[in-house]
């Protein structure tokens, strides 16, 4: 694990501020300076120059705005970002927007008032559109949702490819009528829907997609309606873990068996996804890599404010479980 400035301070028996003053040639007694320098040599610590520049220019604070803190994906992402900030001596202001444009506007004002050094943000679709013409007064790195091309740094999953992988997987196990259930607030769902349409068309399958509020209750209601029809599907793809949970609840409510009556697949490898029924087939997102890359992009943006915006697209991993028969047990496959 990388050595942090706090490790140096602990070894030297001084505060982090004292270590910072040593690096900045600030007022420190010869005795303390010697102790700190010995601690630096012993730990092999190398200062993050970008982080130091961040701290010197602003409030030593970064903002993190997530769409739904209840989502395990955003919970894990928040933990990774906070860990990386802590190692760099930065604080984090965490805000949960609940996919609300009104909340986003309020929290953006808060970030400006707090003079944050930068913001990591998973914006709503409406805010993404506004970002095409408006720039906050601090660097922005978008996560999970990509923004206007060339405008802001971003790190996202290859959502189209990931969803296409799910469609192809269901097709290979003999499912021919695959419906997709997508959230109605984010650009992520738009990308996953496009991947679904592309894959079904390429395989010569009919497509039927439904857009719902991104929560389990709405997903359950919609799937109950879909499966109450005589021509019910034999496969379902859910575009988020919350929607996937709603699909599972609907199957239980309708008395349908998975995978005998319907194959189910979705996103996010949460703990519960391997405990439900025969286990759920999912795309696992590299949330740790997403969080760490977001911080790297933020530091790089400070170092080179005029550099072209970068979009980093990462691949997910298909984890096949019993919800997509005839596969049994647990098999890992890379996303093509």
Tab-separated table of C-alpha atoms in Angstrom:
chain	number	residue	atom	x	y	z
A	1	UNK	CA	0.000	0.000	0.000
A	2	UNK	CA	1.284	3.501	-0.824
A	3	UNK	CA	2.810	5.476	2.028
A	4	UNK	CA	0.855	8.616	2.901
A	5	UNK	CA	1.865	11.881	4.521
A	6	UNK	CA	-0.017	10.717	7.624
A	7	UNK	CA	2.295	7.697	7.874
A	8	UNK	CA	5.297	10.047	7.891
A	9	UNK	CA	3.695	12.233	10.566
A	10	UNK	CA	2.906	9.234	12.753
A	11	UNK	CA	6.445	7.857	12.496
A	12	UNK	CA	7.974	11.248	13.291
A	13	UNK	CA	5.528	11.908	16.124
A	14	UNK	CA	4.392	15.208	14.645
A	15	UNK	CA	1.295	16.605	12.960
A	16	UNK	CA	0.565	16.413	9.241
A	17	UNK	CA	0.833	20.202	9.159
A	18	UNK	CA	4.417	19.973	10.428
A	19	UNK	CA	5.335	17.504	7.693
A	20	UNK	CA	3.769	19.834	5.122
A	21	UNK	CA	5.808	22.759	6.443
A	22	UNK	CA	8.987	20.719	6.069
A	23	UNK	CA	8.172	20.035	2.409
A	24	UNK	CA	7.281	23.683	1.882
A	25	UNK	CA	10.361	25.030	3.696
A	26	UNK	CA	8.108	26.593	6.296
A	27	UNK	CA	8.923	27.564	9.880
A	28	UNK	CA	9.970	24.338	11.634
A	29	UNK	CA	12.557	23.882	14.378
A	30	UNK	CA	15.776	22.084	13.384
A	31	UNK	CA	14.936	19.214	15.733
A	32	UNK	CA	11.496	18.629	14.228
A	33	UNK	CA	12.819	19.025	10.689
A	34	UNK	CA	15.417	16.339	11.349
A	35	UNK	CA	12.798	13.968	12.789
A	36	UNK	CA	10.554	14.463	9.792
A	37	UNK	CA	13.372	13.995	7.300
A	38	UNK	CA	14.371	10.750	9.006
A	39	UNK	CA	10.764	9.560	8.869
A	40	UNK	CA	10.593	10.414	5.176
A	41	UNK	CA	13.746	8.416	4.499
A	42	UNK	CA	12.541	5.471	6.578
A	43	UNK	CA	9.136	5.254	4.910
A	44	UNK	CA	10.250	6.082	1.388
A	45	UNK	CA	7.445	8.644	1.111
A	46	UNK	CA	7.248	10.679	-2.090
A	47	UNK	CA	4.935	13.702	-2.028
A	48	UNK	CA	2.082	13.919	-4.508
A	49	UNK	CA	2.921	17.232	-6.138
A	50	UNK	CA	-0.482	17.568	-7.756
A	51	UNK	CA	-2.208	17.072	-4.428
A	52	UNK	CA	0.088	19.646	-2.790
A	53	UNK	CA	-0.805	22.131	-5.482
A	54	UNK	CA	-4.491	21.406	-4.918
A	55	UNK	CA	-4.129	22.106	-1.212
A	56	UNK	CA	-2.161	25.311	-1.712
A	57	UNK	CA	-4.655	26.808	-4.150
A	58	UNK	CA	-7.965	26.060	-2.511
A	59	UNK	CA	-9.595	24.617	0.584
A	60	UNK	CA	-7.910	21.204	0.777
A	61	UNK	CA	-11.377	19.824	0.043
A	62	UNK	CA	-12.866	18.019	-2.930
A	63	UNK	CA	-16.550	17.502	-3.628
A	64	UNK	CA	-18.202	14.187	-4.406
A	65	UNK	CA	-21.779	14.222	-5.699
A	66	UNK	CA	-23.405	10.828	-6.232
A	67	UNK	CA	-26.800	9.987	-7.663
A	68	UNK	CA	-27.956	7.610	-4.909
A	69	UNK	CA	-25.854	6.822	-1.850
A	70	UNK	CA	-28.065	3.774	-1.183
A	71	UNK	CA	-26.732	2.176	-4.350
A	72	UNK	CA	-23.901	-0.226	-3.453
A	73	UNK	CA	-22.012	1.025	-6.513
A	74	UNK	CA	-21.988	4.622	-5.273
A	75	UNK	CA	-21.305	3.539	-1.690
A	76	UNK	CA	-18.214	1.657	-2.837
A	77	UNK	CA	-17.177	4.507	-5.135
A	78	UNK	CA	-17.441	6.986	-2.257
A	79	UNK	CA	-15.217	4.798	-0.096
A	80	UNK	CA	-12.525	4.597	-2.784
A	81	UNK	CA	-12.552	8.351	-3.442
A	82	UNK	CA	-12.406	9.127	0.288
A	83	UNK	CA	-9.489	6.720	0.760
A	84	UNK	CA	-7.540	8.313	-2.079
A	85	UNK	CA	-8.276	11.817	-0.787
A	86	UNK	CA	-7.203	10.843	2.744
A	87	UNK	CA	-3.855	9.569	1.467
A	88	UNK	CA	-3.307	12.933	-0.205
A	89	UNK	CA	-4.278	14.974	2.854
A	90	UNK	CA	-7.562	16.144	1.325
A	91	UNK	CA	-11.053	16.208	2.790
A	92	UNK	CA	-14.246	15.169	1.000
A	93	UNK	CA	-17.680	16.786	0.985
A	94	UNK	CA	-20.128	14.019	0.060
A	95	UNK	CA	-23.542	14.958	-1.328
A	96	UNK	CA	-26.371	12.644	-2.365
A	97	UNK	CA	-28.566	14.091	-5.121
A	98	UNK	CA	-31.230	11.366	-5.435
A	99	UNK	CA	-31.168	12.046	-9.188
A	100	UNK	CA	-32.674	15.481	-8.467
A	101	UNK	CA	-31.650	18.475	-10.598
A	102	UNK	CA	-32.820	20.785	-7.805
A	103	UNK	CA	-30.523	19.115	-5.305
A	104	UNK	CA	-27.665	19.208	-7.783
A	105	UNK	CA	-28.045	22.967	-8.199
A	106	UNK	CA	-28.073	23.460	-4.416
A	107	UNK	CA	-24.977	21.323	-3.910
A	108	UNK	CA	-23.115	23.017	-6.760
A	109	UNK	CA	-23.669	26.329	-4.958
A	110	UNK	CA	-22.345	24.698	-1.783
A	111	UNK	CA	-19.220	23.506	-3.590
A	112	UNK	CA	-18.598	27.005	-4.881
A	113	UNK	CA	-19.107	28.529	-1.429
A	114	UNK	CA	-16.678	26.018	0.068
A	115	UNK	CA	-14.154	26.788	-2.681
A	116	UNK	CA	-13.560	23.109	-3.365
A	117	UNK	CA	-10.487	22.238	-5.374
A	118	UNK	CA	-12.471	19.983	-7.670
A	119	UNK	CA	-15.613	17.895	-8.008
A	120	UNK	CA	-16.205	14.232	-8.813
A	121	UNK	CA	-19.798	13.949	-9.975
A	122	UNK	CA	-22.365	11.499	-11.352
A	123	UNK	CA	-24.842	14.002	-12.855
A	124	UNK	CA	-28.422	13.641	-13.998
A	125	UNK	CA	-29.181	13.692	-17.700
A	126	UNK	CA	-30.401	17.294	-17.481
A	127	UNK	CA	-27.223	18.492	-15.791
A	128	UNK	CA	-25.137	16.728	-18.424
A	129	UNK	CA	-26.932	18.717	-21.106
A	130	UNK	CA	-26.259	21.975	-19.257
A	131	UNK	CA	-22.569	21.088	-18.935
A	132	UNK	CA	-22.323	21.442	-22.703
A	133	UNK	CA	-22.627	25.227	-22.238
A	134	UNK	CA	-21.778	25.920	-18.590
A	135	UNK	CA	-18.636	25.201	-16.594
A	136	UNK	CA	-18.495	25.212	-12.777
A	137	UNK	CA	-15.689	27.383	-11.364
A	138	UNK	CA	-13.603	24.319	-10.457
A	139	UNK	CA	-12.365	21.184	-12.252
A	140	UNK	CA	-15.008	18.479	-12.754
A	141	UNK	CA	-14.490	14.769	-13.296
A	142	UNK	CA	-17.601	12.842	-14.301
A	143	UNK	CA	-18.047	9.266	-13.103
A	144	UNK	CA	-20.498	6.627	-14.296
A	145	UNK	CA	-22.026	9.140	-16.719
A	146	UNK	CA	-20.041	10.590	-19.604
A	147	UNK	CA	-20.591	14.215	-20.552
A	148	UNK	CA	-20.295	16.284	-23.736
A	149	UNK	CA	-17.400	15.110	-25.878
A	150	UNK	CA	-14.197	17.000	-25.171
A	151	UNK	CA	-15.698	19.115	-22.405
A	152	UNK	CA	-14.886	17.381	-19.103
A	153	UNK	CA	-12.741	14.509	-17.923
A	154	UNK	CA	-14.729	11.344	-17.256
A	155	UNK	CA	-14.352	7.698	-16.315
A	156	UNK	CA	-17.130	5.279	-17.222
A	157	UNK	CA	-17.925	1.644	-17.842
A	158	UNK	CA	-18.231	0.589	-21.474
A	159	UNK	CA	-21.983	0.345	-20.959
A	160	UNK	CA	-22.977	-0.458	-24.512
A	161	UNK	CA	-20.555	-3.350	-24.757
A	162	UNK	CA	-21.485	-4.653	-21.299
A	163	UNK	CA	-25.201	-4.767	-22.108
A	164	UNK	CA	-24.538	-6.351	-25.485
A	165	UNK	CA	-22.574	-9.045	-23.668
A	166	UNK	CA	-25.603	-9.821	-21.497
A	167	UNK	CA	-27.873	-10.056	-24.553
A	168	UNK	CA	-25.476	-12.385	-26.348
A	169	UNK	CA	-25.125	-14.545	-23.252
A	170	UNK	CA	-28.892	-14.994	-22.899
A	171	UNK	CA	-29.137	-15.760	-26.600
A	172	UNK	CA	-26.477	-18.485	-26.383
A	173	UNK	CA	-28.517	-20.320	-23.731
A	174	UNK	CA	-31.560	-20.360	-25.970
A	175	UNK	CA	-33.502	-17.306	-24.824
A	176	UNK	CA	-35.201	-15.643	-27.775
A	177	UNK	CA	-37.507	-13.017	-26.303
A	178	UNK	CA	-35.371	-10.791	-24.099
A	179	UNK	CA	-36.810	-7.609	-22.615
A	180	UNK	CA	-34.729	-4.796	-21.135
A	181	UNK	CA	-35.589	-2.690	-18.092
A	182	UNK	CA	-33.778	0.649	-17.814
A	183	UNK	CA	-33.720	3.648	-15.476
A	184	UNK	CA	-35.285	6.849	-16.789
A	185	UNK	CA	-32.984	9.473	-15.258
A	186	UNK	CA	-29.374	8.807	-16.251
A	187	UNK	CA	-27.248	8.763	-19.390
A	188	UNK	CA	-25.895	5.407	-18.204
A	189	UNK	CA	-29.294	3.831	-18.873
A	190	UNK	CA	-29.357	5.474	-22.301
A	191	UNK	CA	-26.011	3.885	-23.177
A	192	UNK	CA	-27.092	0.491	-21.852
A	193	UNK	CA	-30.319	0.708	-23.814
A	194	UNK	CA	-28.352	1.431	-26.987
A	195	UNK	CA	-26.177	-1.616	-26.321
A	196	UNK	CA	-29.320	-3.704	-25.866
A	197	UNK	CA	-30.821	-2.465	-29.161
A	198	UNK	CA	-27.587	-3.021	-31.063
A	199	UNK	CA	-27.166	-6.581	-29.789
A	200	UNK	CA	-30.760	-7.676	-30.318
A	201	UNK	CA	-30.720	-6.286	-33.861
A	202	UNK	CA	-27.442	-8.038	-34.643
A	203	UNK	CA	-28.892	-11.354	-33.433
A	204	UNK	CA	-32.176	-10.897	-35.269
A	205	UNK	CA	-34.164	-10.720	-32.039
A	206	UNK	CA	-37.131	-8.493	-31.326
A	207	UNK	CA	-36.513	-5.774	-28.760
A	208	UNK	CA	-38.808	-4.494	-26.062
A	209	UNK	CA	-37.499	-1.978	-23.578
A	210	UNK	CA	-39.132	-0.298	-20.604
A	211	UNK	CA	-37.947	2.823	-18.770
A	212	UNK	CA	-38.800	3.204	-15.089
A	213	UNK	CA	-37.708	5.259	-12.090
A	214	UNK	CA	-34.438	3.651	-10.931
A	215	UNK	CA	-35.756	1.852	-7.851
A	216	UNK	CA	-36.882	-1.664	-7.000
A	217	UNK	CA	-40.532	-0.758	-6.425
A	218	UNK	CA	-41.021	0.774	-9.876
A	219	UNK	CA	-39.171	-2.103	-11.533
A	220	UNK	CA	-41.314	-4.667	-9.738
A	221	UNK	CA	-44.542	-2.976	-10.830
A	222	UNK	CA	-43.432	-2.804	-14.462
A	223	UNK	CA	-42.271	-6.413	-14.657
A	224	UNK	CA	-45.474	-7.671	-13.043
A	225	UNK	CA	-47.408	-5.949	-15.857
A	226	UNK	CA	-45.115	-7.345	-18.551
A	227	UNK	CA	-45.348	-10.908	-17.267
A	228	UNK	CA	-49.093	-10.755	-16.799
A	229	UNK	CA	-49.471	-10.842	-20.583
A	230	UNK	CA	-49.917	-14.150	-22.422
A	231	UNK	CA	-46.817	-13.590	-24.595
A	232	UNK	CA	-44.410	-13.202	-21.721
A	233	UNK	CA	-40.621	-13.029	-22.279
A	234	UNK	CA	-38.145	-15.772	-21.461
A	235	UNK	CA	-35.298	-13.407	-20.539
A	236	UNK	CA	-34.900	-10.103	-18.671
A	237	UNK	CA	-31.948	-7.705	-18.506
A	238	UNK	CA	-31.962	-5.121	-15.702
A	239	UNK	CA	-29.781	-2.027	-16.084
A	240	UNK	CA	-28.944	-1.499	-12.390
A	241	UNK	CA	-28.803	-3.404	-9.112
A	242	UNK	CA	-31.926	-1.644	-7.805
A	243	UNK	CA	-33.885	-2.571	-10.921
A	244	UNK	CA	-32.509	-6.108	-10.767
A	245	UNK	CA	-33.821	-6.424	-7.211
A	246	UNK	CA	-37.242	-5.302	-8.407
A	247	UNK	CA	-37.211	-7.963	-11.130
A	248	UNK	CA	-36.405	-10.653	-8.563
A	249	UNK	CA	-39.234	-9.468	-6.313
A	250	UNK	CA	-41.648	-9.526	-9.256
A	251	UNK	CA	-40.705	-13.129	-10.106
A	252	UNK	CA	-41.378	-14.155	-6.533
A	253	UNK	CA	-44.678	-12.281	-6.496
A	254	UNK	CA	-45.779	-13.987	-9.726
A	255	UNK	CA	-44.616	-17.422	-8.617
A	256	UNK	CA	-42.216	-17.749	-11.557
A	257	UNK	CA	-39.049	-19.804	-11.276
A	258	UNK	CA	-35.597	-18.664	-12.285
A	259	UNK	CA	-34.180	-19.926	-14.594
A	260	UNK	CA	-36.889	-22.461	-15.487
A	261	UNK	CA	-39.518	-19.864	-16.422
A	262	UNK	CA	-37.303	-16.872	-17.124
A	263	UNK	CA	-33.583	-16.122	-17.242
A	264	UNK	CA	-32.464	-12.959	-15.431
A	265	UNK	CA	-29.270	-10.927	-15.756
A	266	UNK	CA	-28.231	-7.434	-14.697
A	267	UNK	CA	-25.547	-5.127	-13.365
A	268	UNK	CA	-23.381	-4.923	-10.235
A	269	UNK	CA	-21.974	-7.880	-8.364
A	270	UNK	CA	-23.468	-7.163	-4.956
A	271	UNK	CA	-23.259	-9.584	-2.054
A	272	UNK	CA	-26.955	-10.403	-2.266
A	273	UNK	CA	-26.802	-11.201	-5.980
A	274	UNK	CA	-25.126	-14.562	-5.348
A	275	UNK	CA	-27.509	-15.423	-2.505
A	276	UNK	CA	-30.827	-14.953	-4.322
A	277	UNK	CA	-32.255	-18.219	-5.689
A	278	UNK	CA	-29.652	-19.946	-7.852
A	279	UNK	CA	-27.534	-16.776	-7.920
A	280	UNK	CA	-27.870	-13.910	-10.390
A	281	UNK	CA	-25.797	-13.414	-13.517
A	282	UNK	CA	-24.356	-9.888	-13.527
A	283	UNK	CA	-21.829	-7.524	-15.033
A	284	UNK	CA	-19.350	-6.596	-12.312
A	285	UNK	CA	-18.134	-3.018	-12.573
A	286	UNK	CA	-14.493	-2.183	-11.658
A	287	UNK	CA	-15.631	0.344	-9.060
A	288	UNK	CA	-12.222	0.554	-7.383
A	289	UNK	CA	-10.525	1.379	-10.666
A	290	UNK	CA	-13.249	3.916	-11.479
A	291	UNK	CA	-12.742	5.771	-8.186
A	292	UNK	CA	-8.956	5.753	-8.362
A	293	UNK	CA	-8.961	6.883	-11.985
A	294	UNK	CA	-11.339	9.725	-11.147
A	295	UNK	CA	-8.866	11.021	-8.561
A	296	UNK	CA	-5.983	10.630	-11.021
A	297	UNK	CA	-7.870	12.627	-13.628
A	298	UNK	CA	-8.585	15.340	-11.066
A	299	UNK	CA	-4.905	15.647	-10.128
A	300	UNK	CA	-3.868	15.594	-13.787
A	301	UNK	CA	-6.369	18.344	-14.574
A	302	UNK	CA	-4.822	20.580	-11.938
A	303	UNK	CA	-1.360	19.929	-13.268
A	304	UNK	CA	-2.447	20.714	-16.844
A	305	UNK	CA	-5.608	22.879	-16.783
A	306	UNK	CA	-5.587	23.461	-20.553
A	307	UNK	CA	-4.983	19.860	-21.595
A	308	UNK	CA	-7.650	18.149	-23.732
A	309	UNK	CA	-10.399	16.432	-21.770
A	310	UNK	CA	-9.944	12.689	-21.332
A	311	UNK	CA	-12.619	10.001	-21.324
A	312	UNK	CA	-11.473	6.740	-19.758
A	313	UNK	CA	-13.687	3.756	-20.585
A	314	UNK	CA	-13.243	0.599	-18.525
A	315	UNK	CA	-14.486	-2.924	-19.144
A	316	UNK	CA	-16.736	-4.899	-16.847
A	317	UNK	CA	-16.680	-8.626	-16.122
A	318	UNK	CA	-19.478	-11.072	-16.834
A	319	UNK	CA	-20.165	-13.337	-13.863
A	320	UNK	CA	-22.427	-16.208	-14.842
A	321	UNK	CA	-24.600	-17.821	-12.186
A	322	UNK	CA	-27.652	-20.032	-12.041
A	323	UNK	CA	-30.198	-17.412	-13.109
A	324	UNK	CA	-29.123	-17.972	-16.708
A	325	UNK	CA	-29.504	-21.726	-17.257
A	326	UNK	CA	-28.086	-24.034	-18.503
A	327	UNK	CA	-24.941	-22.703	-16.787
A	328	UNK	CA	-24.433	-24.132	-13.305
A	329	UNK	CA	-22.120	-22.953	-10.565
A	330	UNK	CA	-20.015	-19.833	-11.003
A	331	UNK	CA	-18.126	-19.055	-14.191
A	332	UNK	CA	-16.239	-15.827	-14.898
A	333	UNK	CA	-16.050	-14.522	-18.439
A	334	UNK	CA	-14.435	-11.304	-19.674
A	335	UNK	CA	-16.614	-8.749	-21.441
A	336	UNK	CA	-15.691	-9.065	-25.105
